[in-house]
Tab-separated table of C-alpha atoms in Angstrom:
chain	number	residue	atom	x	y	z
A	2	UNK	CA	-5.380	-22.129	7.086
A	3	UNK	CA	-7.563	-22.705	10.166
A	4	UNK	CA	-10.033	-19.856	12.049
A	5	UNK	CA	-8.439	-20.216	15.096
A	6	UNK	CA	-6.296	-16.869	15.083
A	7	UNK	CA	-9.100	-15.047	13.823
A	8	UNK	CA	-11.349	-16.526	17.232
A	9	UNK	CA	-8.574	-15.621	19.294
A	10	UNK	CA	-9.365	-11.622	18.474
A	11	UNK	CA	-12.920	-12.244	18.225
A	12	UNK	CA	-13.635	-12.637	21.899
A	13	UNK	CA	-16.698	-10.534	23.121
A	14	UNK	CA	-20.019	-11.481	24.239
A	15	UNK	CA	-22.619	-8.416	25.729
A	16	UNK	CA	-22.046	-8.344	29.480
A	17	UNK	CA	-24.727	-6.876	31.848
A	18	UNK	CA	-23.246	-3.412	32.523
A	19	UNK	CA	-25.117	-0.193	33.945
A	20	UNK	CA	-26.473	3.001	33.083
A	21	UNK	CA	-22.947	4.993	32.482
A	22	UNK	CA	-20.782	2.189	31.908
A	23	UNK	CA	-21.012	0.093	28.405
A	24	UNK	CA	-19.291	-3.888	27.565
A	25	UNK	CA	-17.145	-4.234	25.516
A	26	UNK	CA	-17.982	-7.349	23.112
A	27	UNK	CA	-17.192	-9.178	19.685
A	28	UNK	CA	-18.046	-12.704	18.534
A	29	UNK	CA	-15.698	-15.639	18.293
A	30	UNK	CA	-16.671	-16.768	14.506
A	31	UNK	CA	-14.523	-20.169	14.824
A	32	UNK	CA	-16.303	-22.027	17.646
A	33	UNK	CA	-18.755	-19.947	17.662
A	34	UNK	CA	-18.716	-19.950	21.673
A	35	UNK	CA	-19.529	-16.578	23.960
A	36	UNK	CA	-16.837	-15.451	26.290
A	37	UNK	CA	-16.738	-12.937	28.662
A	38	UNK	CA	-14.605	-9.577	29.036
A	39	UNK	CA	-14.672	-6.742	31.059
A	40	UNK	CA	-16.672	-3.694	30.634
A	41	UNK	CA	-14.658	-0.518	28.530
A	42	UNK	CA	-15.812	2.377	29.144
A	43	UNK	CA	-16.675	4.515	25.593
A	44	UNK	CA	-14.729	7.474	24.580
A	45	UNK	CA	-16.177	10.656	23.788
A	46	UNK	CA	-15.852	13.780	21.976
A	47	UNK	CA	-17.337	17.070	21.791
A	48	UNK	CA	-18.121	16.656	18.061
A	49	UNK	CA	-19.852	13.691	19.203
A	50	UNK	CA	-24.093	13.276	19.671
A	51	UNK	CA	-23.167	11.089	22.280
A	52	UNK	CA	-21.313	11.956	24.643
A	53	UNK	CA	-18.861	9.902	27.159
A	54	UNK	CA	-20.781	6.789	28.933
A	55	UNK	CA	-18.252	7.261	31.859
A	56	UNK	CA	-20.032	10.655	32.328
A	57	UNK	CA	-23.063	10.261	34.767
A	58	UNK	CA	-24.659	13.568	33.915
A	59	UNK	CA	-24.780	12.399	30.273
A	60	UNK	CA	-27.616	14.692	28.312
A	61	UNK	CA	-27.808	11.770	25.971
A	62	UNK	CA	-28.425	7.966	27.476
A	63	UNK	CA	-27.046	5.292	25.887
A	64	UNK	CA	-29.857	2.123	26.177
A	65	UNK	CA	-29.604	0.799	29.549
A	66	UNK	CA	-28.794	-3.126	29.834
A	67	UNK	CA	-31.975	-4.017	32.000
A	68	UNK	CA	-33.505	-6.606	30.453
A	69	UNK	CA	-31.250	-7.440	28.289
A	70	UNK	CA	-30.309	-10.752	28.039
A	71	UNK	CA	-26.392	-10.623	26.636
A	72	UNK	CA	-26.897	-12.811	23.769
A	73	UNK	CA	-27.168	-12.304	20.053
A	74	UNK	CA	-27.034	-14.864	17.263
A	75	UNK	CA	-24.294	-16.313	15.606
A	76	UNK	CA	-23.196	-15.010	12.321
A	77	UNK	CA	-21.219	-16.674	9.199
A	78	UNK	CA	-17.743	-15.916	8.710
A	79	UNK	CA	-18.214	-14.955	5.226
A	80	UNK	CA	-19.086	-11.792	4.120
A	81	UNK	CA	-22.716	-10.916	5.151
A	82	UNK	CA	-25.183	-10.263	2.453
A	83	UNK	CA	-26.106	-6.073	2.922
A	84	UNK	CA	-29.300	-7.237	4.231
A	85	UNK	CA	-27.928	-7.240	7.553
A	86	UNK	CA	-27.737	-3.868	7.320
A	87	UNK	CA	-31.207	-2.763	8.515
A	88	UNK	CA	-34.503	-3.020	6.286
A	89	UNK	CA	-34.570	-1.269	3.293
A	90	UNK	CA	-37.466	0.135	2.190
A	91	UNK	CA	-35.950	2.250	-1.098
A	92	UNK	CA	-33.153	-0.228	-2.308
A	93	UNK	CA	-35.067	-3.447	-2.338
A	94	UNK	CA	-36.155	-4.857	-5.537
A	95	UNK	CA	-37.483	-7.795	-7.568
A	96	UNK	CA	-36.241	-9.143	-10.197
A	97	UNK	CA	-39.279	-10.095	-13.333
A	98	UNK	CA	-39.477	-13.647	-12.691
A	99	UNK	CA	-40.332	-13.071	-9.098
A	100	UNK	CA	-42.706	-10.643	-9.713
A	101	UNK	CA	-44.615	-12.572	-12.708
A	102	UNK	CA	-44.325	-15.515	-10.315
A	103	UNK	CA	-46.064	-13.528	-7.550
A	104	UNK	CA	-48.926	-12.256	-9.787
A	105	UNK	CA	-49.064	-15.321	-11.601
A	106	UNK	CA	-52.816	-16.880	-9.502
A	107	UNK	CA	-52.218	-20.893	-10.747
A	108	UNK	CA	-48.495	-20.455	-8.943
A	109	UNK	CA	-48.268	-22.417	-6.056
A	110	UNK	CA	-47.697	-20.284	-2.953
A	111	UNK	CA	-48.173	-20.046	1.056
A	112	UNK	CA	-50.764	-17.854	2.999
A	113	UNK	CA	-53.365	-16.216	0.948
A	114	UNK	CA	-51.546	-16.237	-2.844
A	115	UNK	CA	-47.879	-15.740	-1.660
A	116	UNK	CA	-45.684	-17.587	-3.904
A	117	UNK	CA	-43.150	-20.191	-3.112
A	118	UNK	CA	-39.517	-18.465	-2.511
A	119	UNK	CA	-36.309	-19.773	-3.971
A	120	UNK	CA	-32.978	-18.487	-3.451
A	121	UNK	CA	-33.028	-16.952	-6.358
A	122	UNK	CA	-35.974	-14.875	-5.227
A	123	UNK	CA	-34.386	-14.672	-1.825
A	124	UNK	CA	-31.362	-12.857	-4.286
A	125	UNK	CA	-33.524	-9.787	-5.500
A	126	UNK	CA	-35.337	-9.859	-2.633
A	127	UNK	CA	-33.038	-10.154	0.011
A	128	UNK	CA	-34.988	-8.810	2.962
A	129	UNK	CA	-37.891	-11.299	2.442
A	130	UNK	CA	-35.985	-13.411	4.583
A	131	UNK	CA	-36.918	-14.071	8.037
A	132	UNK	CA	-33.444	-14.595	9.369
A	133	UNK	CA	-32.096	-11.201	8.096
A	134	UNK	CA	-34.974	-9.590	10.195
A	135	UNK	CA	-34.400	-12.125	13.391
A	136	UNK	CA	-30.863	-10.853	13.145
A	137	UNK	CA	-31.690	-7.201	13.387
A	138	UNK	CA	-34.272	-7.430	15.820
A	139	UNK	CA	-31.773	-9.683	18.363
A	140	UNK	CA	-30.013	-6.598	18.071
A	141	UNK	CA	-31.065	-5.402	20.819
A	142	UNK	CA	-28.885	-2.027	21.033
A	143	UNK	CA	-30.342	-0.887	18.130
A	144	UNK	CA	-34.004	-1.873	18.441
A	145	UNK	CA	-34.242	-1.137	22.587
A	146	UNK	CA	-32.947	2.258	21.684
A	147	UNK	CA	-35.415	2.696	19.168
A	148	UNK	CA	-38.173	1.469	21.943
A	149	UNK	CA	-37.084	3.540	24.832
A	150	UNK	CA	-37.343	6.680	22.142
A	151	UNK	CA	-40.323	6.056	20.891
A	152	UNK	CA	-42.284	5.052	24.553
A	153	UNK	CA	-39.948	7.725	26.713
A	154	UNK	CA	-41.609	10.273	24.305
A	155	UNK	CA	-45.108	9.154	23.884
A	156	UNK	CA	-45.993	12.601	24.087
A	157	UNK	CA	-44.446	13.386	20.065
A	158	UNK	CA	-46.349	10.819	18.805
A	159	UNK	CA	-50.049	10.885	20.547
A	160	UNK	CA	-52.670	11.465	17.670
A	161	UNK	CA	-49.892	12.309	15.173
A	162	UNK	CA	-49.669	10.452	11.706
A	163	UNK	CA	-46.405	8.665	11.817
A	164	UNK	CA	-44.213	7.295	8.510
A	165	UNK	CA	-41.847	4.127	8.737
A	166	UNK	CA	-39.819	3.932	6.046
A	167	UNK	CA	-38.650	0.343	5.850
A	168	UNK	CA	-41.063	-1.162	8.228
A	169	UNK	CA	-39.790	-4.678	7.981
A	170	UNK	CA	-41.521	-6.517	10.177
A	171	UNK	CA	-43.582	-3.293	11.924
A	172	UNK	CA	-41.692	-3.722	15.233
A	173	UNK	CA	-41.265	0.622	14.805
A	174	UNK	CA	-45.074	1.020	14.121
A	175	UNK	CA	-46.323	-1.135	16.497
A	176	UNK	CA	-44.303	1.053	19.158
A	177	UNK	CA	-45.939	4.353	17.908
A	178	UNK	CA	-48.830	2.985	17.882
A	179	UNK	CA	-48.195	1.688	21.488
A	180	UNK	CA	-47.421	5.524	22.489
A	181	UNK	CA	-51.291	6.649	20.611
A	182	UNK	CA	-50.112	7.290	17.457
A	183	UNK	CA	-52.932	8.231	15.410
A	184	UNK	CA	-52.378	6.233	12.352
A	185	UNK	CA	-48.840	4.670	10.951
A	186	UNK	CA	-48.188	4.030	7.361
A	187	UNK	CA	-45.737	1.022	7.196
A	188	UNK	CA	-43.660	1.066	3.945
A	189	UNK	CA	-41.374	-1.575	2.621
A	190	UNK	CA	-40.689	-2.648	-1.076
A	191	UNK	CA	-39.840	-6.023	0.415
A	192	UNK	CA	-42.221	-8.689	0.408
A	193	UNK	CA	-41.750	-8.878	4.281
A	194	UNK	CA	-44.630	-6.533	4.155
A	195	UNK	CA	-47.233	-9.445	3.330
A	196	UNK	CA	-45.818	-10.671	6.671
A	197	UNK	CA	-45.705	-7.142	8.169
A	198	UNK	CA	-49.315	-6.483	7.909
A	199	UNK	CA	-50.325	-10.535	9.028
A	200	UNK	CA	-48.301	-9.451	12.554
A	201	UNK	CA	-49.906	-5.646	12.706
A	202	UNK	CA	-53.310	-7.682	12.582
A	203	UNK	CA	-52.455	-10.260	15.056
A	204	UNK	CA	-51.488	-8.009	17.165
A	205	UNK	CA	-54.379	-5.981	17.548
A	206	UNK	CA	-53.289	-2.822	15.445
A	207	UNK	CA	-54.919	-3.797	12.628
A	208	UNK	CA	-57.030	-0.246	12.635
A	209	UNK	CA	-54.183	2.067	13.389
A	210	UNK	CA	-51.034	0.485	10.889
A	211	UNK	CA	-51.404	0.343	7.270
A	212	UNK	CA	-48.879	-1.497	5.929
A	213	UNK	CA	-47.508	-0.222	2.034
A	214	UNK	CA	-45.813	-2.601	-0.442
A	215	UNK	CA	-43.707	-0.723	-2.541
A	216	UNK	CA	-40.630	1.882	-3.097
A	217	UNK	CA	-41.324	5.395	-1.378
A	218	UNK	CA	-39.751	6.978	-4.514
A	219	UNK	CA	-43.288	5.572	-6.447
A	220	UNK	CA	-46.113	5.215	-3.716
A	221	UNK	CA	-48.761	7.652	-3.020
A	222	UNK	CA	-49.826	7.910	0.900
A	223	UNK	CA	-53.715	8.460	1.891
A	224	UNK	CA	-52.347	11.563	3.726
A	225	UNK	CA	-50.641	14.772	2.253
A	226	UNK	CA	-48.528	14.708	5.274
A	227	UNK	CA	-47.096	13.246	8.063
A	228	UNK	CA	-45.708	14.607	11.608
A	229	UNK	CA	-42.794	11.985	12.221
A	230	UNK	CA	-40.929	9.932	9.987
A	231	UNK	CA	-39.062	6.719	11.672
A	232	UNK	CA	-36.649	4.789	9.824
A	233	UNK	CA	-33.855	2.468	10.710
A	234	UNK	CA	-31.452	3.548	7.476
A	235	UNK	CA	-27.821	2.909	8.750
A	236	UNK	CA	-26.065	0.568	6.870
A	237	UNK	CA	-22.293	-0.917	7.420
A	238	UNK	CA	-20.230	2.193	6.936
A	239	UNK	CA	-22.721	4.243	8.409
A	240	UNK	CA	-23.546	4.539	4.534
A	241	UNK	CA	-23.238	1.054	2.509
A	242	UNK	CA	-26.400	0.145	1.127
A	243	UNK	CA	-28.369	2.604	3.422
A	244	UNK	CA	-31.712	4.083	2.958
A	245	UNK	CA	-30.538	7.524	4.066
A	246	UNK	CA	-31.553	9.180	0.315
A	247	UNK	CA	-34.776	7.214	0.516
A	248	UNK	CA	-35.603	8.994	4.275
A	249	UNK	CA	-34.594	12.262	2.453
A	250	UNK	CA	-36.736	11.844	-0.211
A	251	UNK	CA	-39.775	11.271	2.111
A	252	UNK	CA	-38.730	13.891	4.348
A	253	UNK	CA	-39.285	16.322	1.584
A	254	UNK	CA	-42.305	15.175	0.241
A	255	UNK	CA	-44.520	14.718	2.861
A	256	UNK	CA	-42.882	15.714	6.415
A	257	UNK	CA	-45.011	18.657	7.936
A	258	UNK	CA	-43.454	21.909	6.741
A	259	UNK	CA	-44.437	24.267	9.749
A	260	UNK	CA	-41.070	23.169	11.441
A	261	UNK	CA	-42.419	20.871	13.711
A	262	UNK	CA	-41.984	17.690	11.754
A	263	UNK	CA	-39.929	14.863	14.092
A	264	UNK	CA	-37.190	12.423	12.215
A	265	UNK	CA	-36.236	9.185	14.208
A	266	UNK	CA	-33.111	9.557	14.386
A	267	UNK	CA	-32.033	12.861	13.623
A	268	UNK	CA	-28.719	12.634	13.893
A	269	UNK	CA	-25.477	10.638	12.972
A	270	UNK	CA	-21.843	10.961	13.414
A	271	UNK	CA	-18.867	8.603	11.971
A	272	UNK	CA	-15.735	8.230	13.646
A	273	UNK	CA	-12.401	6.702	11.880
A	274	UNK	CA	-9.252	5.682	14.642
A	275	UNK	CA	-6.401	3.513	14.052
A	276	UNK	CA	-6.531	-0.321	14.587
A	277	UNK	CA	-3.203	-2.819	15.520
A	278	UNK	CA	-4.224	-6.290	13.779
A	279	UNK	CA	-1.442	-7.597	12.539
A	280	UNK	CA	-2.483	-11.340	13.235
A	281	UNK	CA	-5.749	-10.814	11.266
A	282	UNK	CA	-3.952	-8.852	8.880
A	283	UNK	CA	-1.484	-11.957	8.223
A	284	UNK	CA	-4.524	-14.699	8.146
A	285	UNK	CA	-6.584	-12.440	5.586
A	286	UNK	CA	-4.143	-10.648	3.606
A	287	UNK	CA	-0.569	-11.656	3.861
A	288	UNK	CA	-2.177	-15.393	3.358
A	289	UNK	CA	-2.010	-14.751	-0.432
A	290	UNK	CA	1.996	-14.469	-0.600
A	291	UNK	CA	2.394	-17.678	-0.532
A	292	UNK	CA	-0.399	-20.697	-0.481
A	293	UNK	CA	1.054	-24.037	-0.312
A	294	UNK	CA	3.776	-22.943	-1.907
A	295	UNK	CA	2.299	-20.418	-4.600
A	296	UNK	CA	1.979	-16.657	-5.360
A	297	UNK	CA	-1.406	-15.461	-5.195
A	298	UNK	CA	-0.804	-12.058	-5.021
A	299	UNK	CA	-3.283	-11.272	-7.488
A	300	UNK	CA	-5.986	-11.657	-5.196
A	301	UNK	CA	-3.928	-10.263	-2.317
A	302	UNK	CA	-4.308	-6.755	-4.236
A	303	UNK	CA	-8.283	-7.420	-4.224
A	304	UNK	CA	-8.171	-8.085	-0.916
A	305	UNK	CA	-6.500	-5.819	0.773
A	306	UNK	CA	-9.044	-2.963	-1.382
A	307	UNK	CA	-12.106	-4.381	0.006
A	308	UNK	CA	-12.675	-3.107	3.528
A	309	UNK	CA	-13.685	-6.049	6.345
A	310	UNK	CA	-16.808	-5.848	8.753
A	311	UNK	CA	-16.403	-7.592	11.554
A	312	UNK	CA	-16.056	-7.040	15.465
A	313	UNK	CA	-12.874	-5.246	16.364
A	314	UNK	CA	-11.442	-5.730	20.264
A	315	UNK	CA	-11.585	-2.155	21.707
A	316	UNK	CA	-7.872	-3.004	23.255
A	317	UNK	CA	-6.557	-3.196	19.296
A	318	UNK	CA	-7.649	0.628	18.895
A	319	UNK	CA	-3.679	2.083	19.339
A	320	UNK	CA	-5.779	6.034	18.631
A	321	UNK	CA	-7.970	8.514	19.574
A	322	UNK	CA	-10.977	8.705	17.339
A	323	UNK	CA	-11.935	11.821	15.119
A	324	UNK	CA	-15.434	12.660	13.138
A	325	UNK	CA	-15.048	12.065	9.435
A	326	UNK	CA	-19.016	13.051	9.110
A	327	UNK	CA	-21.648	14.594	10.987
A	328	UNK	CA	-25.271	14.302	8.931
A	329	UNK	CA	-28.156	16.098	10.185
A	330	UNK	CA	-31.137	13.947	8.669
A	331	UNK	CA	-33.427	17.388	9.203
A	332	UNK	CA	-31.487	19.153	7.109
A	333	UNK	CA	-29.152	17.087	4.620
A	334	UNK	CA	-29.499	16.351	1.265
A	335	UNK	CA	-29.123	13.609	-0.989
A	336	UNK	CA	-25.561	14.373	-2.224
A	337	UNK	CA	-23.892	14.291	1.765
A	338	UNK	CA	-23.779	10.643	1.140
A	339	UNK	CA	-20.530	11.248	-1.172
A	340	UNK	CA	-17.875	13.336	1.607
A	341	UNK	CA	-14.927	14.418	1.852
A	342	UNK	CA	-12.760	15.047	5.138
A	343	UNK	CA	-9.590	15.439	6.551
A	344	UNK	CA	-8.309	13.690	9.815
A	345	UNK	CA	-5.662	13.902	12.330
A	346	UNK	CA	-5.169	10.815	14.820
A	347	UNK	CA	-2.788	10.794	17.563
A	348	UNK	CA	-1.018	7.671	18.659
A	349	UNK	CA	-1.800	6.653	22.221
A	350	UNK	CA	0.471	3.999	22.969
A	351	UNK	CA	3.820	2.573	21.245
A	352	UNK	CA	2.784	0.050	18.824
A	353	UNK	CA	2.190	-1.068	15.208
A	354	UNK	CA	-0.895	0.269	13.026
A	355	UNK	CA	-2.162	-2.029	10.506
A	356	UNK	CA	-5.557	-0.740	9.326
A	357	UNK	CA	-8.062	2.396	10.282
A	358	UNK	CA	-11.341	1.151	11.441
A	359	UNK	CA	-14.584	3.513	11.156
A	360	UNK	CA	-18.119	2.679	13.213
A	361	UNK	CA	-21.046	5.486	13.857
A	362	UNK	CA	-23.601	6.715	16.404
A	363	UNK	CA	-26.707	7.933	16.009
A	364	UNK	CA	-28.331	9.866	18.386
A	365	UNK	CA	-32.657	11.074	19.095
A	366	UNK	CA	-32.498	14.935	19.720
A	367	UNK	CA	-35.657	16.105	19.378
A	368	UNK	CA	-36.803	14.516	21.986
A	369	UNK	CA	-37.176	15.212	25.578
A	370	UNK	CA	-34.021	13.875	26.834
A	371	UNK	CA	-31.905	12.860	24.255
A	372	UNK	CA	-30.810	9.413	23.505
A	373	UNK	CA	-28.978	7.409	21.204
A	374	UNK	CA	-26.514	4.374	20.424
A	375	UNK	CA	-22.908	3.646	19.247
A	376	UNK	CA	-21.442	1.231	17.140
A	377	UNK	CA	-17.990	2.535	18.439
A	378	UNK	CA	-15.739	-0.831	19.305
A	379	UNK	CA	-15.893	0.562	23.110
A	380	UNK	CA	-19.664	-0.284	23.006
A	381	UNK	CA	-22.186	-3.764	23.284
A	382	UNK	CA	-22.248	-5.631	19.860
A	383	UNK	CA	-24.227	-4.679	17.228
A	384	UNK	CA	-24.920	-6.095	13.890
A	385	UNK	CA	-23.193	-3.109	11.870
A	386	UNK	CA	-20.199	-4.250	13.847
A	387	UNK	CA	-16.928	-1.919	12.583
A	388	UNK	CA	-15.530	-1.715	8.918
A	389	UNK	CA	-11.619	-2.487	8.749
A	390	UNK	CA	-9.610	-0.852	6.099
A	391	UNK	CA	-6.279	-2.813	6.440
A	392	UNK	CA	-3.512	-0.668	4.744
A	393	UNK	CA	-0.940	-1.267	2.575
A	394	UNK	CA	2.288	-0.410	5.187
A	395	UNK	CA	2.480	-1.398	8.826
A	396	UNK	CA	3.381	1.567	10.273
A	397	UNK	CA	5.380	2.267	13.531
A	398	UNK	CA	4.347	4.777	15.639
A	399	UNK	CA	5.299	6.074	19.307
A	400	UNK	CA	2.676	7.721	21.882
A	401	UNK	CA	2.078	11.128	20.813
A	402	UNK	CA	2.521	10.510	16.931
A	403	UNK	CA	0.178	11.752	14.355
A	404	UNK	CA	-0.889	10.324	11.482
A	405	UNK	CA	-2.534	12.887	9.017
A	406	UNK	CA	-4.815	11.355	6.693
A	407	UNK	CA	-8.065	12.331	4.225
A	408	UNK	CA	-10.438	10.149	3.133
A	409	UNK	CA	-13.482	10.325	0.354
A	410	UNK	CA	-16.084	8.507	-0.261
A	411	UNK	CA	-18.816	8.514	-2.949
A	412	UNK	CA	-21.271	5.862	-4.776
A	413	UNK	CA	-19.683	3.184	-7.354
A	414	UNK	CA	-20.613	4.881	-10.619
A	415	UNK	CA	-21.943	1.253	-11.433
A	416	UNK	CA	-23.657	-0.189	-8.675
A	417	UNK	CA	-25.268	2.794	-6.063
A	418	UNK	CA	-25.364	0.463	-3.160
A	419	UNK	CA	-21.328	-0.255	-3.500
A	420	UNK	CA	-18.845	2.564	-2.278
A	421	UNK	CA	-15.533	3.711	-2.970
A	422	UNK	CA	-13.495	4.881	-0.817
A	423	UNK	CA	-10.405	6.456	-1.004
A	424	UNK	CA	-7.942	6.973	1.887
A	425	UNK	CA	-4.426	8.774	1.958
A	426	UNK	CA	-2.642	8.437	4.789
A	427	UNK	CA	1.446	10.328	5.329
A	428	UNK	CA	3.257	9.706	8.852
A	429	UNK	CA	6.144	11.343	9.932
A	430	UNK	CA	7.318	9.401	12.807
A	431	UNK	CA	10.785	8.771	14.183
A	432	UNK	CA	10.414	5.158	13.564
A	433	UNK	CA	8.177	5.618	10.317
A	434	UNK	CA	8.028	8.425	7.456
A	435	UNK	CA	6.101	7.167	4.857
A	436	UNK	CA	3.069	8.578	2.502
A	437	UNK	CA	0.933	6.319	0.513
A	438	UNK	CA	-2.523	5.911	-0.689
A	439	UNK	CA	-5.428	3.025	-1.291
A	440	UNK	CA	-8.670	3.165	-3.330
A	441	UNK	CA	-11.163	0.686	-1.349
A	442	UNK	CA	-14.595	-0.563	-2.392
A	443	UNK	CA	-17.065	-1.320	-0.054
A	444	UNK	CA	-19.593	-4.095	-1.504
């Protein structure tokens, strides 16, 4: 089986757009090779925190695409490592052979005691790696919308004490500080922190970051409180591997409590619509009926259960798009990360439906003009990309059709970071009447 049908859906590159219009992109994985499409405009909704690019009086800009370049790195076919995700200042752990290695002082190491790194190290410690955080920061969606709300509103963070929770490299406390923040407190259970606080130094913040080793659930901060709390916590899903109970937890223990407090972002929103990919669908699942001349099945079932994040073309979405979950990061609580929700999605075209697709936006609203970023596949790349469920039936639909659907999703009882997902989905077209439903796991 070669890659190339899989490059031939895979087309998008980011394209300089403007203000109230947004390219469309994905990335060919097979040649690896950029090409250009036109611009889509994004849809909107009123459940949405951001609403409609096309809309020019917009109370929420979407990151504007001066200075910024079109490019972003290439990628591996193969599933990504969760590390991609974002930094992850809760989750992140080492196992006891890296951590007796680290504290061990006749171990070889680099810069000022750090150990050499294997893989294996690189395994429990995933977000040590430089390339994971190259990756995020080329992303340039996500961290120049993080930028323009941090410096656009300077005046939330001037001589306030500031919290990033997963500071990876620092790149979000070097911008409050930027703004006059009075002091940051950098967390990360990585060791990308030992790196962290070498670039806070270097780059003259030395006095106003202090960068934290360690989980949030165990440290203890100088401070008995902070005024804002930053975090990048999103994960693939929205939820997968995210730090969103971590944020919680640090939100309760040491945000301000007069009702001032300030939580970069505050808000997210995650969208599910209905995706036509039957050539993908063929190449990834299908491909197990018969290989070289042999069932596989067996693994066709496992396939088919484990959702697929990758770049979706915006022209394969045959569906509006509906909110499955709105999460107020003021206000939520540990337990919204397992949800439940109905859905209704109307068919806007006559075609073929292979698989649901789900992507998020987040959105700044305490701010002075709100701002925010989606990951919808109307939108510039990012490196959460969309997550594919591919379903069981191909269903037929016409224009106007509905297809009902629920969907719930909730923590692997084994592994936390995993997810399972269930999905039920019952159309009663005039071409298709069928009712049927598949138990995914995210990991």
């Amino acid at each position: 089986m070669t890659d190339e049908p899989l490059a031939k859906r895979r087309q998008l590159l980011p394209e300089p757009g403007t203000n109230d219009k947004i390219s469309t992109e994905t990335s060919s994985s097979a040649s690896r090779s950029a090409q250009e499409t036109e611009q889509s405009e994004a849809p909107g909704s009123a459940d949405s925190p951001l609403p409609p690019a096309r809309e020019s009086d917009a109370s929420i800009k979407l990151p504007c695409d001066d200075n910024i370049d079109g490019s972003h790195p290439t990628r591996n076919e193969t599933k990504e490592s969760a590390a991609e995700i974002g930094t992850n200042a809760g989750n992140s752990s080492n196992d006891d052979s890296h951590r007796s290695a680290r504290e061990d002082p006749n171990h070889r190491g680099g810069d000022k005691g750090e150990p050499d790194r294997t893989s294996k190290d690189y395994y429990f410690d995933s977000y040590a790696h430089h390339a994971i955080h190259e990756e995020m920061l080329k992303d340039e969606v996500r961290t120049r919308t993080y930028e323009m709300a941090i410096k656009q509103n300077g005046h939330l963070f001037r001589d306030k004490i500031v919290l990033d929770v997963g500071c990876g490299t620092g790149i979000l406390s070097m911008f409050a500080s930027q703004v006059g923040a009075r002091h940051v407190y950098a967390v990360d259970c990585s060791s990308i922190a030992h790196q962290a606080r070498r670039i806070v130094e270097r780059n003259g913040f030395g006095d106003k970051i202090t960068v934290i080793q360690g989980k949030i659930e165990e440290i203890e901060l100088p401070v008995p409180e902070v005024d804002v709390i930053v975090s990048e916590w999103m994960g693939y899903f929205l939820l997968y591997e995210s730090m969103l109970d971590t944020v919680i937890y640090a939100r309760d223990k040491w945000l301000v409590k007069d009702g001032t407090g300030i939580v970069f972002p505050d808000k997210a929103v995650m969208y599910i619509s209905a995706l036509e990919d039957g050539q993908v669908k063929r190449d990834r699942i299908e491909f197990w009926d018969n290989v070289y001349g042999f069932d596989m099945t067996p693994i066709k079932d496992i396939a088919l259960k484990e959702p697929v994040v990758d770049v979706v073309d915006s022209k394969a979405v045959v569906s509006d798009a509906v909110p499955i979950l709105h999460l107020d990061i003021l206000t939520c609580r540990k337990e919204d990360v397992e949800f439940a929700a109905s859905f209704e999605l109307t068919a806007n075209r006559n075609d073929y439906v292979h698989a649901l697709v789900a992507y998020f936006e987040c959105a700044f609203t305490q701010v002075h003009k709100p701002i925010g970023f989606s990951t919808s596949p109307f939108c510039r790349y990012t490196h959460w990309k969309q997550t594919i469920f591919y379903l069981p039936e191909n269903l037929v639909v016409c224009d106007g059709e509905r297809i009902a659907g629920d969907i719930a999703c909730k923590p692997n009882k084994k592994n936390r970071r995993d997810l399972d997902i269930a999905i039920s989905i019952s159309v009663d077209g005039k071409h298709n009447k069928s009712a049927f439903s598949v138990d995914y796991r995210l990991r």
